[in-house]
Amino acid sequence: MAMIIDYYMSHNSPWAYLGSRRFADIAARAGATVQVRPVDFGRIFPQSGGLPLPKRAPQRQAYRLVELGRWSSHLGVPLTLHPKAFPSPEGARVGMVLALRESAGDAAAMRLSHGFMAALWADDADVNDPAVLDQVASRLGFDGPALRARGQEPAIAALFEADTERAIAAGVFGAPSYVVDGEIFWGQDRLEFLARRLGA
C-alpha cells in the first residue's frame, strides 16, 4: 500500500516554495500519495508558540533573509527576497487549490499550489489580483474563474477549517510540514530525511 503524506503548507511560505518541486519528485519516486492541505498558520502559531514574521526579533528576520538567499543559490531556485505582494491574504489561493483538490485530485492541487508560490516568490507577481491567479491557473490548464467561484463556497471554507484542525491535532507548528504516519518532517531542509523515511 502506498504511503500517505499529509502536506501542510502556506502559499506565503518561501520555504514551502523552495521545497515544492523536490517534494513532488520525492513523493513520486516513492510512489507515495500526497494530500495537499493548505492551512491557517494564523491559528496554528498561537497554539504552538510561533510568531508571525513581523513580530519576530529583528535578528531573526535578518537571518531569515540570509538563509533564503543561501538556499535559493544552493538549490538553483529563483527567489525574490522582498516580493511586493508579501505578506498577502491567502484566501483566494487556498480556495482555488481546495476547489481543484476536490474536483481533480491532489496531484492537480499540487501543481496549482506550486504555480501560485512561484508567481509570488519567483515572478514577483501581484497574487492579490484575481486576474493574476486566473493566468496562473490557465497556464496550467485549469479554469481560474470557475475555481475562484467554487473556492468561495462554504463547503470549501469548511475544508480549510477541517484541515487546520487536523494540523493542530497532528502537532504541526510550521510550514511546510510533511507528515507520514504521525511523524512530522518540518521544513524543506528535512526533505532528505523524508526521502529516507519513504525509502525513496
PDB file of C-alpha atoms in Angstrom:
ATOM      1  CA  MET A   1       0.000   0.000   0.000  1.00  0.00           C
ATOM      2  CA  ALA A   2       1.297   3.461  -0.922  1.00  0.00           C
ATOM      3  CA  MET A   3       2.394   5.701   1.922  1.00  0.00           C
ATOM      4  CA  ILE A   4       0.309   8.822   2.519  1.00  0.00           C
ATOM      5  CA  ILE A   5       1.947  12.203   3.129  1.00  0.00           C
ATOM      6  CA  ASP A   6      -0.130  14.988   4.622  1.00  0.00           C
ATOM      7  CA  TYR A   7       1.400  18.151   3.181  1.00  0.00           C
ATOM      8  CA  TYR A   8       0.615  21.119   5.442  1.00  0.00           C
ATOM      9  CA  MET A   9       1.634  24.303   3.711  1.00  0.00           C
ATOM     10  CA  SER A  10       1.179  28.031   3.218  1.00  0.00           C
ATOM     11  CA  HIS A  11       1.401  29.792  -0.132  1.00  0.00           C
ATOM     12  CA  ASN A  12       3.059  32.694   1.710  1.00  0.00           C
ATOM     13  CA  SER A  13       5.928  30.453   2.832  1.00  0.00           C
ATOM     14  CA  PRO A  14       9.121  30.847   0.779  1.00  0.00           C
ATOM     15  CA  TRP A  15      10.321  27.619   2.368  1.00  0.00           C
ATOM     16  CA  ALA A  16       7.324  25.723   1.006  1.00  0.00           C
ATOM     17  CA  TYR A  17       8.113  27.220  -2.403  1.00  0.00           C
ATOM     18  CA  LEU A  18      11.792  26.240  -2.238  1.00  0.00           C
ATOM     19  CA  GLY A  19      10.860  22.669  -1.399  1.00  0.00           C
ATOM     20  CA  SER A  20       7.812  22.245  -3.600  1.00  0.00           C
ATOM     21  CA  ARG A  21       9.374  20.680  -6.700  1.00  0.00           C
ATOM     22  CA  ARG A  22      11.780  18.498  -4.732  1.00  0.00           C
ATOM     23  CA  PHE A  23       8.967  17.278  -2.517  1.00  0.00           C
ATOM     24  CA  ALA A  24       6.834  16.347  -5.525  1.00  0.00           C
ATOM     25  CA  ASP A  25       9.751  14.445  -7.060  1.00  0.00           C
ATOM     26  CA  ILE A  26      10.498  12.577  -3.810  1.00  0.00           C
ATOM     27  CA  ALA A  27       6.868  11.574  -3.368  1.00  0.00           C
ATOM     28  CA  ALA A  28       6.634  10.424  -6.988  1.00  0.00           C
ATOM     29  CA  ARG A  29       9.808   8.327  -6.743  1.00  0.00           C
ATOM     30  CA  ALA A  30       8.476   6.663  -3.593  1.00  0.00           C
ATOM     31  CA  GLY A  31       5.052   6.088  -5.103  1.00  0.00           C
ATOM     32  CA  ALA A  32       3.558   7.969  -2.160  1.00  0.00           C
ATOM     33  CA  THR A  33       0.179   9.648  -2.124  1.00  0.00           C
ATOM     34  CA  VAL A  34       0.271  13.349  -1.246  1.00  0.00           C
ATOM     35  CA  GLN A  35      -2.681  15.014   0.431  1.00  0.00           C
ATOM     36  CA  VAL A  36      -2.365  18.768  -0.100  1.00  0.00           C
ATOM     37  CA  ARG A  37      -3.543  20.700   2.931  1.00  0.00           C
ATOM     38  CA  PRO A  38      -3.101  24.492   2.904  1.00  0.00           C
ATOM     39  CA  VAL A  39      -3.862  25.572   6.465  1.00  0.00           C
ATOM     40  CA  ASP A  40      -4.271  28.670   8.613  1.00  0.00           C
ATOM     41  CA  PHE A  41      -0.980  29.293  10.407  1.00  0.00           C
ATOM     42  CA  GLY A  42      -2.522  32.410  11.897  1.00  0.00           C
ATOM     43  CA  ARG A  43      -4.463  29.973  14.085  1.00  0.00           C
ATOM     44  CA  ILE A  44      -1.688  27.437  14.481  1.00  0.00           C
ATOM     45  CA  PHE A  45       1.078  29.805  15.649  1.00  0.00           C
ATOM     46  CA  PRO A  46      -0.664  30.978  18.855  1.00  0.00           C
ATOM     47  CA  GLN A  47      -1.200  27.358  19.891  1.00  0.00           C
ATOM     48  CA  SER A  48       2.374  26.292  19.160  1.00  0.00           C
ATOM     49  CA  GLY A  49       4.443  29.251  20.359  1.00  0.00           C
ATOM     50  CA  GLY A  50       5.174  30.536  16.874  1.00  0.00           C
ATOM     51  CA  LEU A  51       5.208  34.178  15.852  1.00  0.00           C
ATOM     52  CA  PRO A  52       4.188  35.741  12.550  1.00  0.00           C
ATOM     53  CA  LEU A  53       7.154  37.245  10.724  1.00  0.00           C
ATOM     54  CA  PRO A  54       6.550  40.923  11.633  1.00  0.00           C
ATOM     55  CA  LYS A  55       6.552  40.039  15.342  1.00  0.00           C
ATOM     56  CA  ARG A  56       9.846  38.161  15.288  1.00  0.00           C
ATOM     57  CA  ALA A  57      13.021  39.737  16.640  1.00  0.00           C
ATOM     58  CA  PRO A  58      14.969  41.854  14.112  1.00  0.00           C
ATOM     59  CA  GLN A  59      17.916  39.455  14.301  1.00  0.00           C
ATOM     60  CA  ARG A  60      15.703  36.552  13.307  1.00  0.00           C
ATOM     61  CA  GLN A  61      14.120  38.496  10.469  1.00  0.00           C
ATOM     62  CA  ALA A  62      17.546  39.474   9.135  1.00  0.00           C
ATOM     63  CA  TYR A  63      18.917  35.947   9.367  1.00  0.00           C
ATOM     64  CA  ARG A  64      15.843  34.569   7.589  1.00  0.00           C
ATOM     65  CA  LEU A  65      16.812  36.637   4.532  1.00  0.00           C
ATOM     66  CA  VAL A  66      20.386  35.349   4.683  1.00  0.00           C
ATOM     67  CA  GLU A  67      19.204  31.758   4.794  1.00  0.00           C
ATOM     68  CA  LEU A  68      16.682  32.281   1.992  1.00  0.00           C
ATOM     69  CA  GLY A  69      19.452  33.650  -0.205  1.00  0.00           C
ATOM     70  CA  ARG A  70      21.718  30.737   0.650  1.00  0.00           C
ATOM     71  CA  TRP A  71      19.098  28.124  -0.092  1.00  0.00           C
ATOM     72  CA  SER A  72      17.990  29.803  -3.310  1.00  0.00           C
ATOM     73  CA  SER A  73      21.584  29.790  -4.547  1.00  0.00           C
ATOM     74  CA  HIS A  74      22.257  26.258  -3.308  1.00  0.00           C
ATOM     75  CA  LEU A  75      19.163  24.817  -4.995  1.00  0.00           C
ATOM     76  CA  GLY A  76      19.324  26.967  -8.114  1.00  0.00           C
ATOM     77  CA  VAL A  77      15.739  28.049  -7.491  1.00  0.00           C
ATOM     78  CA  PRO A  78      14.994  31.705  -8.268  1.00  0.00           C
ATOM     79  CA  LEU A  79      13.634  33.634  -5.297  1.00  0.00           C
ATOM     80  CA  THR A  80      12.557  37.236  -4.784  1.00  0.00           C
ATOM     81  CA  LEU A  81      13.548  38.148  -1.238  1.00  0.00           C
ATOM     82  CA  HIS A  82      11.142  41.092  -0.961  1.00  0.00           C
ATOM     83  CA  PRO A  83       8.112  40.340  -3.162  1.00  0.00           C
ATOM     84  CA  LYS A  84       5.744  43.270  -3.437  1.00  0.00           C
ATOM     85  CA  ALA A  85       2.680  41.168  -2.566  1.00  0.00           C
ATOM     86  CA  PHE A  86       4.125  39.661   0.620  1.00  0.00           C
ATOM     87  CA  PRO A  87       2.546  39.172   3.024  1.00  0.00           C
ATOM     88  CA  SER A  88      -0.880  38.896   1.479  1.00  0.00           C
ATOM     89  CA  PRO A  89      -4.190  37.210   2.298  1.00  0.00           C
ATOM     90  CA  GLU A  90      -4.191  33.623   1.096  1.00  0.00           C
ATOM     91  CA  GLY A  91      -7.943  33.102   0.946  1.00  0.00           C
ATOM     92  CA  ALA A  92      -8.395  33.185  -2.826  1.00  0.00           C
ATOM     93  CA  ARG A  93      -5.392  30.948  -3.486  1.00  0.00           C
ATOM     94  CA  VAL A  94      -6.388  28.476  -0.796  1.00  0.00           C
ATOM     95  CA  GLY A  95      -9.960  28.368  -2.083  1.00  0.00           C
ATOM     96  CA  MET A  96      -8.844  27.672  -5.644  1.00  0.00           C
ATOM     97  CA  VAL A  97      -6.425  24.939  -4.581  1.00  0.00           C
ATOM     98  CA  LEU A  98      -9.013  23.226  -2.380  1.00  0.00           C
ATOM     99  CA  ALA A  99     -11.665  23.512  -5.082  1.00  0.00           C
ATOM    100  CA  LEU A 100      -9.272  21.885  -7.530  1.00  0.00           C
ATOM    101  CA  ARG A 101      -8.301  19.217  -4.998  1.00  0.00           C
ATOM    102  CA  GLU A 102     -11.958  18.276  -4.643  1.00  0.00           C
ATOM    103  CA  SER A 103     -12.663  18.206  -8.376  1.00  0.00           C
ATOM    104  CA  ALA A 104      -9.394  16.937  -9.884  1.00  0.00           C
ATOM    105  CA  GLY A 105      -7.364  15.424  -7.039  1.00  0.00           C
ATOM    106  CA  ASP A 106      -4.235  16.186  -5.091  1.00  0.00           C
ATOM    107  CA  ALA A 107      -1.765  15.994  -7.988  1.00  0.00           C
ATOM    108  CA  ALA A 108      -3.569  18.828  -9.756  1.00  0.00           C
ATOM    109  CA  ALA A 109      -3.789  20.766  -6.480  1.00  0.00           C
ATOM    110  CA  MET A 110      -0.019  20.347  -6.016  1.00  0.00           C
ATOM    111  CA  ARG A 111       0.647  21.810  -9.454  1.00  0.00           C
ATOM    112  CA  LEU A 112      -1.592  24.813  -8.820  1.00  0.00           C
ATOM    113  CA  SER A 113      -0.091  25.378  -5.362  1.00  0.00           C
ATOM    114  CA  HIS A 114       3.388  25.459  -6.845  1.00  0.00           C
ATOM    115  CA  GLY A 115       2.177  27.797  -9.589  1.00  0.00           C
ATOM    116  CA  PHE A 116       0.839  30.259  -7.026  1.00  0.00           C
ATOM    117  CA  MET A 117       4.015  30.097  -4.938  1.00  0.00           C
ATOM    118  CA  ALA A 118       6.220  30.590  -7.998  1.00  0.00           C
ATOM    119  CA  ALA A 119       4.107  33.580  -9.058  1.00  0.00           C
ATOM    120  CA  LEU A 120       4.768  35.227  -5.687  1.00  0.00           C
ATOM    121  CA  TRP A 121       8.323  34.136  -4.907  1.00  0.00           C
ATOM    122  CA  ALA A 122       9.909  33.840  -8.351  1.00  0.00           C
ATOM    123  CA  ASP A 123       7.905  36.155 -10.609  1.00  0.00           C
ATOM    124  CA  ASP A 124       7.087  38.829  -8.009  1.00  0.00           C
ATOM    125  CA  ALA A 125       3.519  38.890  -9.333  1.00  0.00           C
ATOM    126  CA  ASP A 126       0.632  40.560  -7.531  1.00  0.00           C
ATOM    127  CA  VAL A 127      -1.154  37.494  -6.179  1.00  0.00           C
ATOM    128  CA  ASN A 128      -3.820  39.794  -4.711  1.00  0.00           C
ATOM    129  CA  ASP A 129      -5.055  40.363  -8.280  1.00  0.00           C
ATOM    130  CA  PRO A 130      -7.669  37.791  -9.343  1.00  0.00           C
ATOM    131  CA  ALA A 131      -6.521  38.190 -12.952  1.00  0.00           C
ATOM    132  CA  VAL A 132      -3.036  37.019 -11.959  1.00  0.00           C
ATOM    133  CA  LEU A 133      -4.469  33.955 -10.226  1.00  0.00           C
ATOM    134  CA  ASP A 134      -6.577  33.185 -13.287  1.00  0.00           C
ATOM    135  CA  GLN A 135      -3.496  33.473 -15.511  1.00  0.00           C
ATOM    136  CA  VAL A 136      -1.535  31.071 -13.327  1.00  0.00           C
ATOM    137  CA  ALA A 137      -4.391  28.569 -13.423  1.00  0.00           C
ATOM    138  CA  SER A 138      -4.833  28.972 -17.177  1.00  0.00           C
ATOM    139  CA  ARG A 139      -1.137  28.326 -17.882  1.00  0.00           C
ATOM    140  CA  LEU A 140      -1.535  25.025 -16.041  1.00  0.00           C
ATOM    141  CA  GLY A 141      -4.677  24.083 -17.962  1.00  0.00           C
ATOM    142  CA  PHE A 142      -7.243  24.940 -15.292  1.00  0.00           C
ATOM    143  CA  ASP A 143     -10.306  27.205 -15.360  1.00  0.00           C
ATOM    144  CA  GLY A 144      -9.315  30.019 -12.990  1.00  0.00           C
ATOM    145  CA  PRO A 145     -12.635  31.904 -12.794  1.00  0.00           C
ATOM    146  CA  ALA A 146     -14.535  28.682 -12.131  1.00  0.00           C
ATOM    147  CA  LEU A 147     -12.085  27.673  -9.403  1.00  0.00           C
ATOM    148  CA  ARG A 148     -12.282  31.124  -7.794  1.00  0.00           C
ATOM    149  CA  ALA A 149     -16.068  30.928  -7.731  1.00  0.00           C
ATOM    150  CA  ARG A 150     -16.057  27.422  -6.251  1.00  0.00           C
ATOM    151  CA  GLY A 151     -13.344  28.421  -3.808  1.00  0.00           C
ATOM    152  CA  GLN A 152     -15.675  30.937  -2.175  1.00  0.00           C
ATOM    153  CA  GLU A 153     -18.308  28.351  -1.312  1.00  0.00           C
ATOM    154  CA  PRO A 154     -18.956  27.482   2.358  1.00  0.00           C
ATOM    155  CA  ALA A 155     -18.070  23.843   1.710  1.00  0.00           C
ATOM    156  CA  ILE A 156     -14.546  24.860   0.699  1.00  0.00           C
ATOM    157  CA  ALA A 157     -14.190  27.092   3.755  1.00  0.00           C
ATOM    158  CA  ALA A 158     -15.215  24.087   5.861  1.00  0.00           C
ATOM    159  CA  LEU A 159     -12.413  22.013   4.285  1.00  0.00           C
ATOM    160  CA  PHE A 160      -9.888  24.716   5.168  1.00  0.00           C
ATOM    161  CA  GLU A 161     -11.150  24.752   8.744  1.00  0.00           C
ATOM    162  CA  ALA A 162     -11.064  20.956   8.995  1.00  0.00           C
ATOM    163  CA  ASP A 163      -7.518  20.738   7.605  1.00  0.00           C
ATOM    164  CA  THR A 164      -6.347  23.415  10.048  1.00  0.00           C
ATOM    165  CA  GLU A 165      -7.844  21.461  12.951  1.00  0.00           C
ATOM    166  CA  ARG A 166      -6.193  18.321  11.594  1.00  0.00           C
ATOM    167  CA  ALA A 167      -2.828  20.103  11.525  1.00  0.00           C
ATOM    168  CA  ILE A 168      -3.219  21.259  15.129  1.00  0.00           C
ATOM    169  CA  ALA A 169      -4.175  17.745  16.233  1.00  0.00           C
ATOM    170  CA  ALA A 170      -1.115  16.351  14.416  1.00  0.00           C
ATOM    171  CA  GLY A 171       1.224  18.746  16.243  1.00  0.00           C
ATOM    172  CA  VAL A 172       2.104  20.783  13.159  1.00  0.00           C
ATOM    173  CA  PHE A 173       3.603  24.169  14.012  1.00  0.00           C
ATOM    174  CA  GLY A 174       5.290  25.480  10.859  1.00  0.00           C
ATOM    175  CA  ALA A 175       5.268  25.403   7.059  1.00  0.00           C
ATOM    176  CA  PRO A 176       5.983  23.312   5.199  1.00  0.00           C
ATOM    177  CA  SER A 177       5.315  20.209   7.251  1.00  0.00           C
ATOM    178  CA  TYR A 178       5.221  16.735   5.752  1.00  0.00           C
ATOM    179  CA  VAL A 179       3.552  14.127   7.989  1.00  0.00           C
ATOM    180  CA  VAL A 180       3.883  10.372   7.454  1.00  0.00           C
ATOM    181  CA  ASP A 181       2.118   8.026   9.890  1.00  0.00           C
ATOM    182  CA  GLY A 182       2.175  10.725  12.562  1.00  0.00           C
ATOM    183  CA  GLU A 183       5.870  11.571  12.043  1.00  0.00           C
ATOM    184  CA  ILE A 184       6.466  15.246  11.251  1.00  0.00           C
ATOM    185  CA  PHE A 185       9.194  16.471   8.918  1.00  0.00           C
ATOM    186  CA  TRP A 186       9.254  20.257   9.274  1.00  0.00           C
ATOM    187  CA  GLY A 187      10.910  22.420   6.647  1.00  0.00           C
ATOM    188  CA  GLN A 188      12.232  21.914   3.151  1.00  0.00           C
ATOM    189  CA  ASP A 189      15.663  21.253   4.668  1.00  0.00           C
ATOM    190  CA  ARG A 190      14.238  17.990   6.095  1.00  0.00           C
ATOM    191  CA  LEU A 191      13.303  16.570   2.703  1.00  0.00           C
ATOM    192  CA  GLU A 192      16.311  14.248   2.706  1.00  0.00           C
ATOM    193  CA  PHE A 193      15.020  12.684   5.915  1.00  0.00           C
ATOM    194  CA  LEU A 194      11.544  12.396   4.400  1.00  0.00           C
ATOM    195  CA  ALA A 195      13.017  10.638   1.372  1.00  0.00           C
ATOM    196  CA  ARG A 196      14.760   8.147   3.658  1.00  0.00           C
ATOM    197  CA  ARG A 197      11.528   7.560   5.562  1.00  0.00           C
ATOM    198  CA  LEU A 198       9.765   6.818   2.282  1.00  0.00           C
ATOM    199  CA  GLY A 199      12.585   4.606   1.028  1.00  0.00           C
ATOM    200  CA  ALA A 200      12.994   6.931  -1.965  1.00  0.00           C
TER     201      ALA A 200
END
